PDB file of C-alpha atoms in Angstrom:
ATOM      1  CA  UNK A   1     105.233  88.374  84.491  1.00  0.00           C
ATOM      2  CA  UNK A   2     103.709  85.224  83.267  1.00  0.00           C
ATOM      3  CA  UNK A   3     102.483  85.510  79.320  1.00  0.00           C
ATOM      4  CA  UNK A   4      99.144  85.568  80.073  1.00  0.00           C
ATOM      5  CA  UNK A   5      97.813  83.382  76.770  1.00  0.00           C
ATOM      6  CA  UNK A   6      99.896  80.233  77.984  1.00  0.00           C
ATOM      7  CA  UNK A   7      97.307  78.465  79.809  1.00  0.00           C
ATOM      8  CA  UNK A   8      98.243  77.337  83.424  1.00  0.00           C
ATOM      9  CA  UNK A   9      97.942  73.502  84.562  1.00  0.00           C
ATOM     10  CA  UNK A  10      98.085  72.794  88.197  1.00  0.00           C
ATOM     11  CA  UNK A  11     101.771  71.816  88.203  1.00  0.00           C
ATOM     12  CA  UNK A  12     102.191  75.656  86.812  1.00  0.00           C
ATOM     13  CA  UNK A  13      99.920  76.783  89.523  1.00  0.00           C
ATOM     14  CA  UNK A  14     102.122  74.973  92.387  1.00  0.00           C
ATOM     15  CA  UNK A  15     105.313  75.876  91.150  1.00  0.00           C
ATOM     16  CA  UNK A  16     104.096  79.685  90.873  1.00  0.00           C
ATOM     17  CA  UNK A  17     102.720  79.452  94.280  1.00  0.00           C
ATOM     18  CA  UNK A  18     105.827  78.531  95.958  1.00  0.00           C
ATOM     19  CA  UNK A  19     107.301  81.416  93.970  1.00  0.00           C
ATOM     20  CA  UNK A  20     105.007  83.868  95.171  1.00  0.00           C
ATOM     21  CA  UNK A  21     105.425  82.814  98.905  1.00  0.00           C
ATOM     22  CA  UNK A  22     109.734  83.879  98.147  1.00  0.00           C
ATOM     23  CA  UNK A  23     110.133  79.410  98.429  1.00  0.00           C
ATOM     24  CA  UNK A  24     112.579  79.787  95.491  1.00  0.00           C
ATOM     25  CA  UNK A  25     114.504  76.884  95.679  1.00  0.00           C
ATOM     26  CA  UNK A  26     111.563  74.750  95.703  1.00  0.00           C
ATOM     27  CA  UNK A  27     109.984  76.354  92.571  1.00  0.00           C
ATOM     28  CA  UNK A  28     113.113  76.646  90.713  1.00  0.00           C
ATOM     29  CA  UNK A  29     112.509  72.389  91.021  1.00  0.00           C
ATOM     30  CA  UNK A  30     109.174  72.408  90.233  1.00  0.00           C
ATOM     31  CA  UNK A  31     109.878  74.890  86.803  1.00  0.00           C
ATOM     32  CA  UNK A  32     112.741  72.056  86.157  1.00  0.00           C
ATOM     33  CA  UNK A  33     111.076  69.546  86.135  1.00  0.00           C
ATOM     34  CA  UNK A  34     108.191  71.314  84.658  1.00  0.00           C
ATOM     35  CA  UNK A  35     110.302  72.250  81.415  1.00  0.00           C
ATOM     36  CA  UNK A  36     111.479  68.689  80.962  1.00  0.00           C
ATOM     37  CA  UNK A  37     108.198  67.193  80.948  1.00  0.00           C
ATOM     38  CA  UNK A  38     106.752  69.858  78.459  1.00  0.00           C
ATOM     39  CA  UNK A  39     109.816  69.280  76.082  1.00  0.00           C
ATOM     40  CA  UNK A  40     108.820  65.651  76.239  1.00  0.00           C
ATOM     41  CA  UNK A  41     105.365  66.782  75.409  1.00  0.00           C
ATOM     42  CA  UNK A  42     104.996  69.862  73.445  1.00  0.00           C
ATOM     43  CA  UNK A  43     108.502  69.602  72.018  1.00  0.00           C
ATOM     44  CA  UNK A  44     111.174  72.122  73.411  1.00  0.00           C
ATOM     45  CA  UNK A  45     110.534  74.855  71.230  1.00  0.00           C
ATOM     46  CA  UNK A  46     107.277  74.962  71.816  1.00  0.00           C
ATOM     47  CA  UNK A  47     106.225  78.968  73.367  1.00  0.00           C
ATOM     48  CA  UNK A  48     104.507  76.772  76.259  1.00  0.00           C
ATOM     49  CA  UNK A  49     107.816  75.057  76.987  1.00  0.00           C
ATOM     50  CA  UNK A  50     109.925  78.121  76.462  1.00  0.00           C
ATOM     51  CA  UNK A  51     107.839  80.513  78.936  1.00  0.00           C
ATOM     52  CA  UNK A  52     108.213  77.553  81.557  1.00  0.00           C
ATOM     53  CA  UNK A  53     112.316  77.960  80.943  1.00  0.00           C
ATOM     54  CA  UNK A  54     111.442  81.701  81.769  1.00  0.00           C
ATOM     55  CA  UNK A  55     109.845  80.906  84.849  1.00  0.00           C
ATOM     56  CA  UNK A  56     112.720  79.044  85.471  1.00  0.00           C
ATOM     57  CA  UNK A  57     114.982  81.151  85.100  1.00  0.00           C
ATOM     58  CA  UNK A  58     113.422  84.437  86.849  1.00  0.00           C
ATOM     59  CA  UNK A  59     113.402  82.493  89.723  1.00  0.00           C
ATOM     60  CA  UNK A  60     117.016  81.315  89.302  1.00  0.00           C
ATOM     61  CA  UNK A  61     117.058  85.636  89.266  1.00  0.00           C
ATOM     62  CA  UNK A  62     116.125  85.071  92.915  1.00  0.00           C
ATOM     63  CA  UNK A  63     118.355  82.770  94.143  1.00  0.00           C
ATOM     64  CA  UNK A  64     121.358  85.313  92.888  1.00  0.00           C
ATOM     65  CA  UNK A  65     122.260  82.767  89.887  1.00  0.00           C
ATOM     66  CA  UNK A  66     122.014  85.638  87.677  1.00  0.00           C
ATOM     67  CA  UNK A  67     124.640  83.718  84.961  1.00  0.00           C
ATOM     68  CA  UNK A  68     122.348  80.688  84.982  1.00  0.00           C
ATOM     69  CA  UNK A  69     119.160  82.832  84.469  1.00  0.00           C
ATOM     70  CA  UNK A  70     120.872  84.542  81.340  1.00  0.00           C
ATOM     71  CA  UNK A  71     122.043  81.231  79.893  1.00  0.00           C
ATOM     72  CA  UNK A  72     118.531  80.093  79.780  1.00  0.00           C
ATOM     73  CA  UNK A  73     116.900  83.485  78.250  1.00  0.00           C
ATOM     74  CA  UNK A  74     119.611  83.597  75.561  1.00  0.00           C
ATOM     75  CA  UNK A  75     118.538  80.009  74.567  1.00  0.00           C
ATOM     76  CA  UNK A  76     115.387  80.987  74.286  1.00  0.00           C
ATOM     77  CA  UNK A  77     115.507  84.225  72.223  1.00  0.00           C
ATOM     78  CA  UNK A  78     117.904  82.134  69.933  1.00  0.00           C
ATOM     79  CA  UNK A  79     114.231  80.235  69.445  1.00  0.00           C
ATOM     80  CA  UNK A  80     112.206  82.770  69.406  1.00  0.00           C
ATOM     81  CA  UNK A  81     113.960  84.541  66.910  1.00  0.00           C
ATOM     82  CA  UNK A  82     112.568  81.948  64.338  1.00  0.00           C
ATOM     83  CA  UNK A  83     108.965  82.122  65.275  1.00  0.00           C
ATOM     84  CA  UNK A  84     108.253  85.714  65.934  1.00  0.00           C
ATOM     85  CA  UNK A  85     104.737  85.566  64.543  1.00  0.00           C
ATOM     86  CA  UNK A  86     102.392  85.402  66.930  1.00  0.00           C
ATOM     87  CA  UNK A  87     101.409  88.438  69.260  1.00  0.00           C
ATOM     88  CA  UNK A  88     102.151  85.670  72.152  1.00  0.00           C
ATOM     89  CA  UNK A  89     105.522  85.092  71.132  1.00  0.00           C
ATOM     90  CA  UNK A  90     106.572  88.324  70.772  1.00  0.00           C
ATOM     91  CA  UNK A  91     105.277  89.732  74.407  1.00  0.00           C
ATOM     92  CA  UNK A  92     107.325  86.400  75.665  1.00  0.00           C
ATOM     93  CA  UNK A  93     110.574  87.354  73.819  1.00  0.00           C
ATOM     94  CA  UNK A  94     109.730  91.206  75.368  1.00  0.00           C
ATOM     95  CA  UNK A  95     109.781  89.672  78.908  1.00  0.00           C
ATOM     96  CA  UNK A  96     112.978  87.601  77.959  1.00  0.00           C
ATOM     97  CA  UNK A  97     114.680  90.531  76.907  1.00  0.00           C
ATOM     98  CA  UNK A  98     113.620  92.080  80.056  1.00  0.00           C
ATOM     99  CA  UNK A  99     114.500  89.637  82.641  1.00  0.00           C
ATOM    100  CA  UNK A 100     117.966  89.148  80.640  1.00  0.00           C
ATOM    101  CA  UNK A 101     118.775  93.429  81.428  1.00  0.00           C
ATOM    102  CA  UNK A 102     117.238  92.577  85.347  1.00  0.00           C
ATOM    103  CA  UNK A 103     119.996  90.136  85.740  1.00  0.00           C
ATOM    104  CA  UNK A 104     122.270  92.157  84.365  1.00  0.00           C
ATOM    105  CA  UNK A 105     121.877  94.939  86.801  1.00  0.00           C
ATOM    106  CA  UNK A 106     121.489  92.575  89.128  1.00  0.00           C
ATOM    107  CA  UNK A 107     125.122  91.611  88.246  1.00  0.00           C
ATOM    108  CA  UNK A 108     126.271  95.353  88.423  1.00  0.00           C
ATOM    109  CA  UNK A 109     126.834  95.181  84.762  1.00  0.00           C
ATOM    110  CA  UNK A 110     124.860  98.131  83.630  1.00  0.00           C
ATOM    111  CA  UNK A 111     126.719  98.212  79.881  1.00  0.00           C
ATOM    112  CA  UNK A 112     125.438  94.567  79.109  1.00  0.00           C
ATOM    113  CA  UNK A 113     122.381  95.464  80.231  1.00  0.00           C
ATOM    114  CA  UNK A 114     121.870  98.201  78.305  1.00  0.00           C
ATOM    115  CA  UNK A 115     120.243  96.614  74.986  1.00  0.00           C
ATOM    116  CA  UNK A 116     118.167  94.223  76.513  1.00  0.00           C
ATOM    117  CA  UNK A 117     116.572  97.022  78.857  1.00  0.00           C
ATOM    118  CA  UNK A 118     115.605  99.693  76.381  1.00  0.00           C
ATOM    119  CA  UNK A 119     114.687  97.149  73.956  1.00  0.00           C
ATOM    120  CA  UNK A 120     111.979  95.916  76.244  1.00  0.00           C
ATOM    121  CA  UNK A 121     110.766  98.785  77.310  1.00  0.00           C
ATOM    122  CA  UNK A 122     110.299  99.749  73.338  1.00  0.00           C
ATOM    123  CA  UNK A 123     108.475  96.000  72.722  1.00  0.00           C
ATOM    124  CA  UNK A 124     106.384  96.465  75.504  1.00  0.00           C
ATOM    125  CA  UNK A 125     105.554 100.005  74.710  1.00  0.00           C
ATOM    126  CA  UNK A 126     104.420  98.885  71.500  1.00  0.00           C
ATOM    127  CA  UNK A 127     102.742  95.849  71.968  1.00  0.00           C
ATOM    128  CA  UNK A 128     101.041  96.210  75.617  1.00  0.00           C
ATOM    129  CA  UNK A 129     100.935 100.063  75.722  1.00  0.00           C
ATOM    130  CA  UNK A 130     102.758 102.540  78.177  1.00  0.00           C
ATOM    131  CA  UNK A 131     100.488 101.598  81.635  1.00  0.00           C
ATOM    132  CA  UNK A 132     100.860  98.368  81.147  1.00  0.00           C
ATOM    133  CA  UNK A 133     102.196  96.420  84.077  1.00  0.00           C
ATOM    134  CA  UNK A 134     104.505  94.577  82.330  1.00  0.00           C
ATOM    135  CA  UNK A 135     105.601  97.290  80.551  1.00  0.00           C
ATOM    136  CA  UNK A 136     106.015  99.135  83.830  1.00  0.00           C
ATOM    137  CA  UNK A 137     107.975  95.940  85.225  1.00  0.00           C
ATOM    138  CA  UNK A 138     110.399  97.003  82.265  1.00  0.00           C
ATOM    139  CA  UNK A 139     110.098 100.560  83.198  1.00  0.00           C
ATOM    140  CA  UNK A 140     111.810 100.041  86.653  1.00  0.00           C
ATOM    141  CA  UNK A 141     114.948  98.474  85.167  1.00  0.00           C
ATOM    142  CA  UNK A 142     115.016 101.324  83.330  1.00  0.00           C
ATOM    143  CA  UNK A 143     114.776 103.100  86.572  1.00  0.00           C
ATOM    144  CA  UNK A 144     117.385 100.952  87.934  1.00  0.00           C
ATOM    145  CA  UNK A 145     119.880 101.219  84.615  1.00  0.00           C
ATOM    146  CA  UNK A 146     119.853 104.624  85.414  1.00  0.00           C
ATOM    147  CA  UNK A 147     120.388 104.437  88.811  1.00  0.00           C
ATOM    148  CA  UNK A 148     123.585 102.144  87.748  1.00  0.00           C
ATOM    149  CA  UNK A 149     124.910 105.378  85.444  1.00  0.00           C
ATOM    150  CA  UNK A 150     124.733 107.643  88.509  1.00  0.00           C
ATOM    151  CA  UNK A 151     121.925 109.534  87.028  1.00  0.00           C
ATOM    152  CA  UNK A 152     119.568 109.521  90.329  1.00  0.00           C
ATOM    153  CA  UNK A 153     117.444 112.385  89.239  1.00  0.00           C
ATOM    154  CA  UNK A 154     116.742 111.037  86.122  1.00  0.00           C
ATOM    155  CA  UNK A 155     116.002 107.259  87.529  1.00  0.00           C
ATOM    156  CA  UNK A 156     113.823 108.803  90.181  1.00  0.00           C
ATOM    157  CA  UNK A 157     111.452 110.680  87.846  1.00  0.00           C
ATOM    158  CA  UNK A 158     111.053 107.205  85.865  1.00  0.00           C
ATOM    159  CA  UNK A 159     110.457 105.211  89.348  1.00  0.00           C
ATOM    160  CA  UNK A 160     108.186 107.643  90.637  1.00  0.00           C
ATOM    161  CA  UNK A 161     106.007 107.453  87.950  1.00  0.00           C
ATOM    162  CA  UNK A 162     106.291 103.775  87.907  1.00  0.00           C
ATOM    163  CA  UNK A 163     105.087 103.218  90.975  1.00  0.00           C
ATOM    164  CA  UNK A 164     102.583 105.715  90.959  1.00  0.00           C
ATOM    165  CA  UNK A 165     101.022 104.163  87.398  1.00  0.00           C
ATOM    166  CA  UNK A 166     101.547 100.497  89.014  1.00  0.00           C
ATOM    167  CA  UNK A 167      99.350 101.660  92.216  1.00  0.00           C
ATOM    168  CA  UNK A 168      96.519 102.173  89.826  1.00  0.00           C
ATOM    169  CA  UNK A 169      96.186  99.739  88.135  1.00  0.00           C
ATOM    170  CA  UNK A 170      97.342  96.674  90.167  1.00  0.00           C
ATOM    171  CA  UNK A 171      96.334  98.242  93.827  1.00  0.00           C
ATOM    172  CA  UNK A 172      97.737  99.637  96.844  1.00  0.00           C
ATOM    173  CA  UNK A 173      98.724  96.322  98.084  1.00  0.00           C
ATOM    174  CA  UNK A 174     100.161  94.429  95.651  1.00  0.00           C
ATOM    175  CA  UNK A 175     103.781  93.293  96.222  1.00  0.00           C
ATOM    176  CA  UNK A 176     104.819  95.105  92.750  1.00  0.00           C
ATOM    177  CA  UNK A 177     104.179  98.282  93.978  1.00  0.00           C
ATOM    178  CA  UNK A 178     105.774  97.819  97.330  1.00  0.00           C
ATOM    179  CA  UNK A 179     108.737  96.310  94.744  1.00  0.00           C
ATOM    180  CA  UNK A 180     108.339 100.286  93.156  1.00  0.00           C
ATOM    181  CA  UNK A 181     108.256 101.854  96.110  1.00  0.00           C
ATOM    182  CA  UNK A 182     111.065 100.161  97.538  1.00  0.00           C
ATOM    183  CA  UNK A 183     113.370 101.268  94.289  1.00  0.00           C
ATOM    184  CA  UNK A 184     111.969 104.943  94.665  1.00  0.00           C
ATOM    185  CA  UNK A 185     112.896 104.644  98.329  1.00  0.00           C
ATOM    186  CA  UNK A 186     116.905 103.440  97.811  1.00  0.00           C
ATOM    187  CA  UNK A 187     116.998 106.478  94.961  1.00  0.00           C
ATOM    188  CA  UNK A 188     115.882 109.110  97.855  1.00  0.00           C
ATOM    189  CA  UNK A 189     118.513 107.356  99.925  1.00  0.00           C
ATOM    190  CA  UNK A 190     121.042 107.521  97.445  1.00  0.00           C
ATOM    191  CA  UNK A 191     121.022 111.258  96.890  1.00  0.00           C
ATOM    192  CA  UNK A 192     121.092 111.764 100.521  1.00  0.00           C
ATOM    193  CA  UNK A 193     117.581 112.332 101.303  1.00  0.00           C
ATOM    194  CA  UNK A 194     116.740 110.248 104.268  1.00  0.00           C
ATOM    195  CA  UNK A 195     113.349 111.476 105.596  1.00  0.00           C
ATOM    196  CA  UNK A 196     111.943 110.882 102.004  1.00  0.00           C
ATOM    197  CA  UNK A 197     113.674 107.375 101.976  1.00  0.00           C
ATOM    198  CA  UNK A 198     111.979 106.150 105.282  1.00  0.00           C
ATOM    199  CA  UNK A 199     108.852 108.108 104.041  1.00  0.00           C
ATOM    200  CA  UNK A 200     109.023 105.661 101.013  1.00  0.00           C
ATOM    201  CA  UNK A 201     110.164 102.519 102.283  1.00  0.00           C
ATOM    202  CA  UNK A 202     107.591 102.521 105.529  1.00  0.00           C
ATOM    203  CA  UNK A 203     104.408 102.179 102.616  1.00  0.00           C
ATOM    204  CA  UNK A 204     106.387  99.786 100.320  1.00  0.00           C
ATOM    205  CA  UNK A 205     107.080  97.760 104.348  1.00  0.00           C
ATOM    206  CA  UNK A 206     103.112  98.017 104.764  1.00  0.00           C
ATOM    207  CA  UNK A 207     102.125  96.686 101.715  1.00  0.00           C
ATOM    208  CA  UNK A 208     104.859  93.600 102.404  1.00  0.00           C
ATOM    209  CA  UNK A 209     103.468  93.074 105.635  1.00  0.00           C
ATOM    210  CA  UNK A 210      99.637  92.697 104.386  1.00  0.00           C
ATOM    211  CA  UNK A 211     100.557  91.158 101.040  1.00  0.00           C
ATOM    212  CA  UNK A 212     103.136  88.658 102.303  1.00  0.00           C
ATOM    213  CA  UNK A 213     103.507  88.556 105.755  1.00  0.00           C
ATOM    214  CA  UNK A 214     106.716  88.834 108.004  1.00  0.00           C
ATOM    215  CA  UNK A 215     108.442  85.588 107.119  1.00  0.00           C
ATOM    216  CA  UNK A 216     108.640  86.513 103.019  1.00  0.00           C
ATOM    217  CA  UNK A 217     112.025  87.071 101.812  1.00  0.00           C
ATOM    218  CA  UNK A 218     111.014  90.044 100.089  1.00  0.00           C
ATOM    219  CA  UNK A 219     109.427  91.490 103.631  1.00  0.00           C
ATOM    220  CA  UNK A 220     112.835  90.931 104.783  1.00  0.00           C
ATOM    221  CA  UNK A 221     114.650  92.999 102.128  1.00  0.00           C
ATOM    222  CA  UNK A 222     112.241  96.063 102.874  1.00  0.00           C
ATOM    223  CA  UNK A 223     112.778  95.953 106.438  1.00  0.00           C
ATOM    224  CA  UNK A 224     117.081  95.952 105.586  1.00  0.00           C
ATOM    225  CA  UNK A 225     116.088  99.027 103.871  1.00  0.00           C
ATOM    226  CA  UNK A 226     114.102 100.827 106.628  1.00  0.00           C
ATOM    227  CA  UNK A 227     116.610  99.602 108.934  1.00  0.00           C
ATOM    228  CA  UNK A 228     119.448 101.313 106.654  1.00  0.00           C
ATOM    229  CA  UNK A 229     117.589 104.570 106.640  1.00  0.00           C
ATOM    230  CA  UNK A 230     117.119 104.779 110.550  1.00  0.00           C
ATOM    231  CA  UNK A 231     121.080 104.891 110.580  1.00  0.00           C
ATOM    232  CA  UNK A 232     121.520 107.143 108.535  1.00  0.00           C
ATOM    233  CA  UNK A 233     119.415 109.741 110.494  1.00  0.00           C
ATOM    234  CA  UNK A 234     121.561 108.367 113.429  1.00  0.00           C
ATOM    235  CA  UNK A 235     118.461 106.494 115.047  1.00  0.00           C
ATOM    236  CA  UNK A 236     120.438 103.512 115.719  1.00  0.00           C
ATOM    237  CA  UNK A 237     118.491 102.329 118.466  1.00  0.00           C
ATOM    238  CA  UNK A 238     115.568 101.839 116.590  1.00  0.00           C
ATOM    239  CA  UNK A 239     117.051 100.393 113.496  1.00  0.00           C
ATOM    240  CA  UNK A 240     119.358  97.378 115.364  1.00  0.00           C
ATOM    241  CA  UNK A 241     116.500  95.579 116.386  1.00  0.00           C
ATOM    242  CA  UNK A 242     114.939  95.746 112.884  1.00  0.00           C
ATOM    243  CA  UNK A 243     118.391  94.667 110.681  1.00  0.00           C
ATOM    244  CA  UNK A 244     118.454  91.831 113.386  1.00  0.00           C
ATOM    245  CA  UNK A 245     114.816  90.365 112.434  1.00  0.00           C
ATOM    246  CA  UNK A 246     115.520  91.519 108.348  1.00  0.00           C
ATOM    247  CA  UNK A 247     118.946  88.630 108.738  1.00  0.00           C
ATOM    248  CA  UNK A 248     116.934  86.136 111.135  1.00  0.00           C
ATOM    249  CA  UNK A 249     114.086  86.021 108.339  1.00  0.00           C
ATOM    250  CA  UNK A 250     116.902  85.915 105.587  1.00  0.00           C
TER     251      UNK A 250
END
């Protein structure tokens, strides 16, 4: 989720790469040290410097430091706050306020999250239009807030259409979607509906597979998944072999 008008220098490049392949820990160094050098150069509330700290901390999101990542987002839209002139800055603090309600849910704490995720999806709405990706990013933790209320239904219509909006316009085999897919999957799973859920999670596995290959971590979480769902339909056989790989890729 990158703001797109903050121009990318190789370091960026690197440090996104390594992000990209699931090599966290190493770009979560690479964004650190990227963020002090820009504060040395740009200043450190400069939006360049600031979107680096965002980098930062989505990938800190990754590494389960979810406490860390919202540290860094609230000192941000504390700066942001002051300079919310610029169309740039404002899609920035919408992706701040998004990440913040990811790591939320991603902490199980669906009330705290609450603000942060319907306030993004409003920004976004507004200022990148409904199909937006990024504004569909924002879409799935709404998805997922629901999901975290108990209201499966409701957070399955959302992902549904999510995933079927992010299809077209990033392509059938970009990781997002398989991301989507993989959320629509667990909802099917979560009202009991298995044969849907391994109907699901086998094309969001697919797309992992081309996109990312078999050693990404996120390859690994899809294949926990379709392993889950085999057990459930009692096909243990078939689904031992798979949870073993998903934990020796982990």
């Amino acid at each position: 989720n990158a703001v797109e008008s903050v121009q990318d220098s190789s370091p960026e490049i690197n440090a996104q790469s390594l992000f990209n392949r699931g090599r966290y820990k190493q770009a979560a160094v690479e964004f650190s040290a990227l963020a002090s050098s820009y504060k040395s150069s740009y200043g450190e509330n400069s939006l360049k410097t600031l979107a680096v700290i965002n980098r930062l901390a989505e990938t800190y999101i990754k590494l389960g430091r979810e406490d860390e990542a919202i540290q860094l987002n609230r000192r941000v839209l504390r700066v942001l706050s002051n300079s919310l002139q610029t169309v740039e800055s404002q899609v920035l603090n919408a992706k701040v306020l998004s990440d913040i309600g990811w790591a939320y849910l991603d902490l199980s704490e669906p009330d705290n999250a609450k603000h942060f995720v319907w306030r993004a999806v409003y920004l976004r709405r507004k200022l990148l239009g409904r199909t937006h990706p990024d504004t569909l990013r924002s879409e799935h933790n709404l998805a997922a807030w629901y999901s975290a209320q108990g209201q499966y239904k409701q957070a399955l219509k959302v992902q549904t259409t999510t995933a079927n909006l992010l299809e077209k316009k990033l392509g059938a085999s970009h990781p997002d979607v398989a991301t989507a897919l993989e959320e629509v999957a667990n909802l099917y799973g979560r009202l009991y509906l298995y044969i849907d859920q391994i109907h699901w999670i086998k094309k969001a596995l697919f797309i992992r597979e081309k996109s990312q290959g078999t050693e990404h971590p996120d390859y690994a979480y899809s294949l926990s998944v379709y392993a889950e769902a085999l057990s459930d339909v009692d096909k243990f056989q078939e689904a031992l072999p798979l949870a073993e790989k998903a934990l020796s890729i982990c």
